[in-house]
mmCIF file of N, CA and C in Angstrom:
data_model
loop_
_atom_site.group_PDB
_atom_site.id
_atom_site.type_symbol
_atom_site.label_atom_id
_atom_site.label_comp_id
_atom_site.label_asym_id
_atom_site.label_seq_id
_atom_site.Cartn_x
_atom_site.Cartn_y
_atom_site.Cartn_z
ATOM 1 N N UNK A 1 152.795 73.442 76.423
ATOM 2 C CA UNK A 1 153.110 73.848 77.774
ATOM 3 C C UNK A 1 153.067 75.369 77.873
ATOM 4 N N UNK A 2 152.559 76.386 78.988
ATOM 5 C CA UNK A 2 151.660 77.203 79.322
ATOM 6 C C UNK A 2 153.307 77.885 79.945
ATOM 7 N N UNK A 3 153.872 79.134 79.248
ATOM 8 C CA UNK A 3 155.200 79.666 80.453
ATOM 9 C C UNK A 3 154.647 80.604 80.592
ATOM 10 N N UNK A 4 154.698 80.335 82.396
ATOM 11 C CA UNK A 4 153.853 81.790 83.024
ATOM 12 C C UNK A 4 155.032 81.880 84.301
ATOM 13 N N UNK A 5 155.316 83.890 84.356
ATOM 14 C CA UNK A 5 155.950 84.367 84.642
ATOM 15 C C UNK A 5 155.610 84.319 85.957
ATOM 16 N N UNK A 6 156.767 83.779 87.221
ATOM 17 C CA UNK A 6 156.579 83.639 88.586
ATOM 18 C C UNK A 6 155.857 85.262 89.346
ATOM 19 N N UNK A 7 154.956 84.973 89.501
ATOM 20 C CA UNK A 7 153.977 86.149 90.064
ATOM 21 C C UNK A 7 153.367 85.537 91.605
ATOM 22 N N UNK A 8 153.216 86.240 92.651
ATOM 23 C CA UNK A 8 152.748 86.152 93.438
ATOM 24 C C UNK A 8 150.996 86.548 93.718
ATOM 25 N N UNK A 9 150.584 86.342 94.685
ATOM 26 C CA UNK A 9 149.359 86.769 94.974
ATOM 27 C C UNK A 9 149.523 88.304 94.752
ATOM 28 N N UNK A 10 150.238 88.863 95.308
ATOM 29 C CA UNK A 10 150.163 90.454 95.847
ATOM 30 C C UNK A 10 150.826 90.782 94.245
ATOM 31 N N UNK A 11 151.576 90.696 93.769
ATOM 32 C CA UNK A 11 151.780 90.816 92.202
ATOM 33 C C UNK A 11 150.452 90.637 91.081
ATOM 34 N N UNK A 12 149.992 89.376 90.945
ATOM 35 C CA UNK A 12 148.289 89.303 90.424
ATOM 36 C C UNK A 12 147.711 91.049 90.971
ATOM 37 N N UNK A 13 147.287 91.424 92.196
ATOM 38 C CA UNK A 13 146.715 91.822 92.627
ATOM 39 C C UNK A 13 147.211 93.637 91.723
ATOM 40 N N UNK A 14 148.091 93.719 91.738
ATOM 41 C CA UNK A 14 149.320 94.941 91.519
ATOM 42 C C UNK A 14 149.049 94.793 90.136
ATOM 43 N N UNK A 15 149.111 93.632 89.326
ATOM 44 C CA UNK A 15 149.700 93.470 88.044
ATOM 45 C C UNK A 15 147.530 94.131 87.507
ATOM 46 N N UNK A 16 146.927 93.676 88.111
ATOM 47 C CA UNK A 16 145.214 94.219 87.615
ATOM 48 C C UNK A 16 144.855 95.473 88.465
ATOM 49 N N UNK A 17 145.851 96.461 89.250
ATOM 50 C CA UNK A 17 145.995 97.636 89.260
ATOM 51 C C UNK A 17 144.779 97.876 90.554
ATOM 52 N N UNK A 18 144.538 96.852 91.239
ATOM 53 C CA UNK A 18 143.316 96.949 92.495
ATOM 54 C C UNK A 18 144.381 96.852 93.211
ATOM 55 N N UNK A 19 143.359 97.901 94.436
ATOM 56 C CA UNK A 19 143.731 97.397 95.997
ATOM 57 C C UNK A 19 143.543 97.149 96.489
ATOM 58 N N UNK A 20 144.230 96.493 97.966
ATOM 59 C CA UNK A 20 143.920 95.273 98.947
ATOM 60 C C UNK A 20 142.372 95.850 99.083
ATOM 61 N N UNK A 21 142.027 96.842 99.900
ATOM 62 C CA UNK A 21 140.749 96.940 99.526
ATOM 63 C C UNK A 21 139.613 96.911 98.697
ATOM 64 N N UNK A 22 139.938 97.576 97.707
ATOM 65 C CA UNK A 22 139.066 97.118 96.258
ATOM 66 C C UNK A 22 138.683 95.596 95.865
ATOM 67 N N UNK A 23 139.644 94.471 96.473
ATOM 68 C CA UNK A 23 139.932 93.342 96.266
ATOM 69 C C UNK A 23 138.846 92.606 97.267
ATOM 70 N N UNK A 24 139.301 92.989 98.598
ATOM 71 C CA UNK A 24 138.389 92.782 99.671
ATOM 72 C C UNK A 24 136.932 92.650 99.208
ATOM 73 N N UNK A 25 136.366 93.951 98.985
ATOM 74 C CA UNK A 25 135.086 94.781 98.846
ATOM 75 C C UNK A 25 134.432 93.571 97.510
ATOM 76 N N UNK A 26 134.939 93.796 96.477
ATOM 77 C CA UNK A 26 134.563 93.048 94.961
ATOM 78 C C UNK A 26 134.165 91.672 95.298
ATOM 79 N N UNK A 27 135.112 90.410 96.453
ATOM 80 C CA UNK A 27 135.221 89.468 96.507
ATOM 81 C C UNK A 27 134.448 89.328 97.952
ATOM 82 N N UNK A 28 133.769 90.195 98.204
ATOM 83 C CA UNK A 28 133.556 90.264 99.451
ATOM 84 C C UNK A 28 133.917 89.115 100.884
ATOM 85 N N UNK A 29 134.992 89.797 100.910
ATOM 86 C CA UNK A 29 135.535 88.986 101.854
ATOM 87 C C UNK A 29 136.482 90.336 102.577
ATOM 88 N N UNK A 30 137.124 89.828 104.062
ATOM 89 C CA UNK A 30 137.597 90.574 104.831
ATOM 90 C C UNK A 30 139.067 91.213 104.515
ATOM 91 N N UNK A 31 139.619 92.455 104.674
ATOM 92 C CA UNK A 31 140.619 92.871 104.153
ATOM 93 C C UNK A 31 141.910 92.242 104.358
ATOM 94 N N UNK A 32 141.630 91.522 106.080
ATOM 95 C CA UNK A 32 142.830 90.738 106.056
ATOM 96 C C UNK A 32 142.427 89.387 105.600
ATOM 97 N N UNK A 33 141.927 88.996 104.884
ATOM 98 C CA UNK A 33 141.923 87.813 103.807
ATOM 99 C C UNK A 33 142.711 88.104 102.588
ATOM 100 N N UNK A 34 142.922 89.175 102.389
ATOM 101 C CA UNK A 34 143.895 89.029 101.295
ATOM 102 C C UNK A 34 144.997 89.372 101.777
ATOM 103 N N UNK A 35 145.211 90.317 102.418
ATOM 104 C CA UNK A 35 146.463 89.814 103.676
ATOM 105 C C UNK A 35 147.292 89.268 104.035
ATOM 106 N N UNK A 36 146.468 88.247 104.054
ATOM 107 C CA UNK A 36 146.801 86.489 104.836
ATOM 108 C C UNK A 36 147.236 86.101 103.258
ATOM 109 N N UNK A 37 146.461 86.077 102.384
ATOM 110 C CA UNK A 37 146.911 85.200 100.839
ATOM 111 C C UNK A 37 147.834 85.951 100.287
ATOM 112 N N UNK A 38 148.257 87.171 100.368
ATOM 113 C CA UNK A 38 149.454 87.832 100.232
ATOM 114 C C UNK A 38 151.003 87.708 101.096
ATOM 115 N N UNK A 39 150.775 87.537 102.283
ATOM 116 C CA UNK A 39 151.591 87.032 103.081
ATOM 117 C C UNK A 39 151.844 84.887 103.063
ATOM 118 N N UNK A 40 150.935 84.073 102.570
ATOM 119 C CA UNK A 40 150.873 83.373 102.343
ATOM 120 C C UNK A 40 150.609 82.540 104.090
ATOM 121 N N UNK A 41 150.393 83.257 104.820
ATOM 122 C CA UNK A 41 148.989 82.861 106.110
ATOM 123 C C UNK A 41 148.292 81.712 105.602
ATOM 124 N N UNK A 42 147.063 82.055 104.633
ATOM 125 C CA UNK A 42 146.484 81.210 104.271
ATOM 126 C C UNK A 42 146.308 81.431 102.437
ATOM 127 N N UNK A 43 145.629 80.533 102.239
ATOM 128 C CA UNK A 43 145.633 80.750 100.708
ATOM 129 C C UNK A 43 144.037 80.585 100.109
ATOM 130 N N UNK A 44 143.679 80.581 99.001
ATOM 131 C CA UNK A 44 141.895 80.873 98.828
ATOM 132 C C UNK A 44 141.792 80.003 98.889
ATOM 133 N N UNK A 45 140.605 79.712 99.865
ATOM 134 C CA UNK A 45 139.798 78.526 99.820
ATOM 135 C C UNK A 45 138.156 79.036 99.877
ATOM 136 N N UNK A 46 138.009 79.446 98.352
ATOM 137 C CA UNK A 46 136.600 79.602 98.002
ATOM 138 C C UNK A 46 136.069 78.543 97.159
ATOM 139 N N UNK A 47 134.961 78.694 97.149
ATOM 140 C CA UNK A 47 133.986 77.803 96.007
ATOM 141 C C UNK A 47 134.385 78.102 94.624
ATOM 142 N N UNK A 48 133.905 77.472 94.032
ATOM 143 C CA UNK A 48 134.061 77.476 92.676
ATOM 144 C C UNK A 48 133.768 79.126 91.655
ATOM 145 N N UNK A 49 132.497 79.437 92.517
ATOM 146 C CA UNK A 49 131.855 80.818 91.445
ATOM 147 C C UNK A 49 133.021 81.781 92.455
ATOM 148 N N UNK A 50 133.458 81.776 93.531
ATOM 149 C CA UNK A 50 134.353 83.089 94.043
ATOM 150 C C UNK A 50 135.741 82.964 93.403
ATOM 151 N N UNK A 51 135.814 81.567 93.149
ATOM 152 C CA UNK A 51 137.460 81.576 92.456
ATOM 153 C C UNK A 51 137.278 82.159 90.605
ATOM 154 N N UNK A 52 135.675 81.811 90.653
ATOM 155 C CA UNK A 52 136.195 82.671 88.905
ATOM 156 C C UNK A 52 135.918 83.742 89.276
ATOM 157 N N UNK A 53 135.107 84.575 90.383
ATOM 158 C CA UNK A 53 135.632 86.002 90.378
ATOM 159 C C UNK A 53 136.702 86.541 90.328
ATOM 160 N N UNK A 54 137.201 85.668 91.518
ATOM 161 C CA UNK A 54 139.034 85.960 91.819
ATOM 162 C C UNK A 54 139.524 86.049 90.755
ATOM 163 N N UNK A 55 139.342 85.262 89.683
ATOM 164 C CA UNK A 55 140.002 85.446 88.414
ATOM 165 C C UNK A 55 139.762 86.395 87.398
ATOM 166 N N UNK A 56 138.434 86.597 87.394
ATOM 167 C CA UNK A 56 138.444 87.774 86.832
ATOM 168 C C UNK A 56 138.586 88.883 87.171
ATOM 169 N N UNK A 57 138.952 89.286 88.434
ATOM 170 C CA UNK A 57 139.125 90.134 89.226
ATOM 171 C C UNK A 57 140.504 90.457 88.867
ATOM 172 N N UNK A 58 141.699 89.370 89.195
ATOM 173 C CA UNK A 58 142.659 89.589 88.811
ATOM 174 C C UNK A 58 143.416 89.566 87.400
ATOM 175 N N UNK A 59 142.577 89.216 86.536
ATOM 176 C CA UNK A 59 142.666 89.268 85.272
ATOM 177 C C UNK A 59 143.271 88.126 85.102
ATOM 178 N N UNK A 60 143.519 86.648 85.673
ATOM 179 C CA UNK A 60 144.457 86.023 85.285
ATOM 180 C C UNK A 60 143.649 84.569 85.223
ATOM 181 N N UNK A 61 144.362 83.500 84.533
ATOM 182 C CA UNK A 61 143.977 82.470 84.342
ATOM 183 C C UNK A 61 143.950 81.602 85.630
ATOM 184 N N UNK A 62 143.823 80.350 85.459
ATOM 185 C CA UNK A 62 143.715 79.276 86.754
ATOM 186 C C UNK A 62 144.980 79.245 87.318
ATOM 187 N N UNK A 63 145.880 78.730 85.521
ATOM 188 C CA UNK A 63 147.247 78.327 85.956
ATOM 189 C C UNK A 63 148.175 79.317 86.830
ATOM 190 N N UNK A 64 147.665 80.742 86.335
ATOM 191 C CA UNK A 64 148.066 81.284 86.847
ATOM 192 C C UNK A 64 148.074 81.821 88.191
ATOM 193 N N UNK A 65 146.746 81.560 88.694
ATOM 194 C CA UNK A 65 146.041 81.964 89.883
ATOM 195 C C UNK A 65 147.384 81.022 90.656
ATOM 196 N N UNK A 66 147.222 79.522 90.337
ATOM 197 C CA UNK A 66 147.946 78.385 91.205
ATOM 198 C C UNK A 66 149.127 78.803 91.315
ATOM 199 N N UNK A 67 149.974 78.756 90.224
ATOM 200 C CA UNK A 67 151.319 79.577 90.308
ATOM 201 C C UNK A 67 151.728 81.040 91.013
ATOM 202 N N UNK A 68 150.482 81.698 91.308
ATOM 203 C CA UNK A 68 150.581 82.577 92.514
ATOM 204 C C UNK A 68 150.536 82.074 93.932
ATOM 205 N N UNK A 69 149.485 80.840 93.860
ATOM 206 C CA UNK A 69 149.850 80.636 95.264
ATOM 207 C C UNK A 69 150.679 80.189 95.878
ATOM 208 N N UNK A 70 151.316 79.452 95.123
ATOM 209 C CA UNK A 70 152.631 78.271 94.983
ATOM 210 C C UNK A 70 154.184 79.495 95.175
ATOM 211 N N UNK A 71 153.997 80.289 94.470
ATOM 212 C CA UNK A 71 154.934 81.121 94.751
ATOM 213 C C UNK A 71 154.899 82.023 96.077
ATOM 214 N N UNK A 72 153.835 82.551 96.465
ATOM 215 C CA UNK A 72 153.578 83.105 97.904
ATOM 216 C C UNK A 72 153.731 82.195 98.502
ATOM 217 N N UNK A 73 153.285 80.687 98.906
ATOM 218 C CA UNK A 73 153.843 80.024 100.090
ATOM 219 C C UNK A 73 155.375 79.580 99.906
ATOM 220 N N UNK A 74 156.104 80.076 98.868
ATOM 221 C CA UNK A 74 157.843 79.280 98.533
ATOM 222 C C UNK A 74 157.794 80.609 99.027
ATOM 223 N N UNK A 75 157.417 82.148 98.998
ATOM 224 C CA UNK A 75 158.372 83.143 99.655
ATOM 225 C C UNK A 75 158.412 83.276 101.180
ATOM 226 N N UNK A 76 157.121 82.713 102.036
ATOM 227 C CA UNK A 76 156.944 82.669 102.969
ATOM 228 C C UNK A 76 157.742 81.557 103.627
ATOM 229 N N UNK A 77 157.971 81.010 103.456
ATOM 230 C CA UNK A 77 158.956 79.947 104.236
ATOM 231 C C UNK A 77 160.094 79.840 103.961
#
């Protein structure tokens, strides 16, 4: 079993030292798209090859990616 430290989207993002823009631009997608997945608005719904960017982008694994999102929509509500 995999213990990964409760991190958010905007934490991932902080924790691989990019910004909302840099993030935007790399993943090409709109600035308030990460925004929205930081605020937990909405959450990624890319294809398969943008989510392993996302990941390598943010330096982090799957589990971890999920456990970011899971934690941004528990802070949002």
């Amino acid at each position: 079993m995999i213990c990964l430290d409760l991190m958010d989207m905007r934490g991932l993002r902080e924790r691989a030292a990019i910004s909302p823009e840099e993030a935007a631009f790399k993943l090409k997608v709109a600035h308030s798209t990460i925004r929205n997945w930081e605020s937990g608005k909405t959450e990624p719904s890319l294809g398969v090859t943008k989510i392993s960017d996302l990941m390598k982008l943010y330096d982090c694994s799957f589990e971890e990616l999920l456990q970011a999102v899971i934690e941004t929509k528990n802070k949002s509500n």
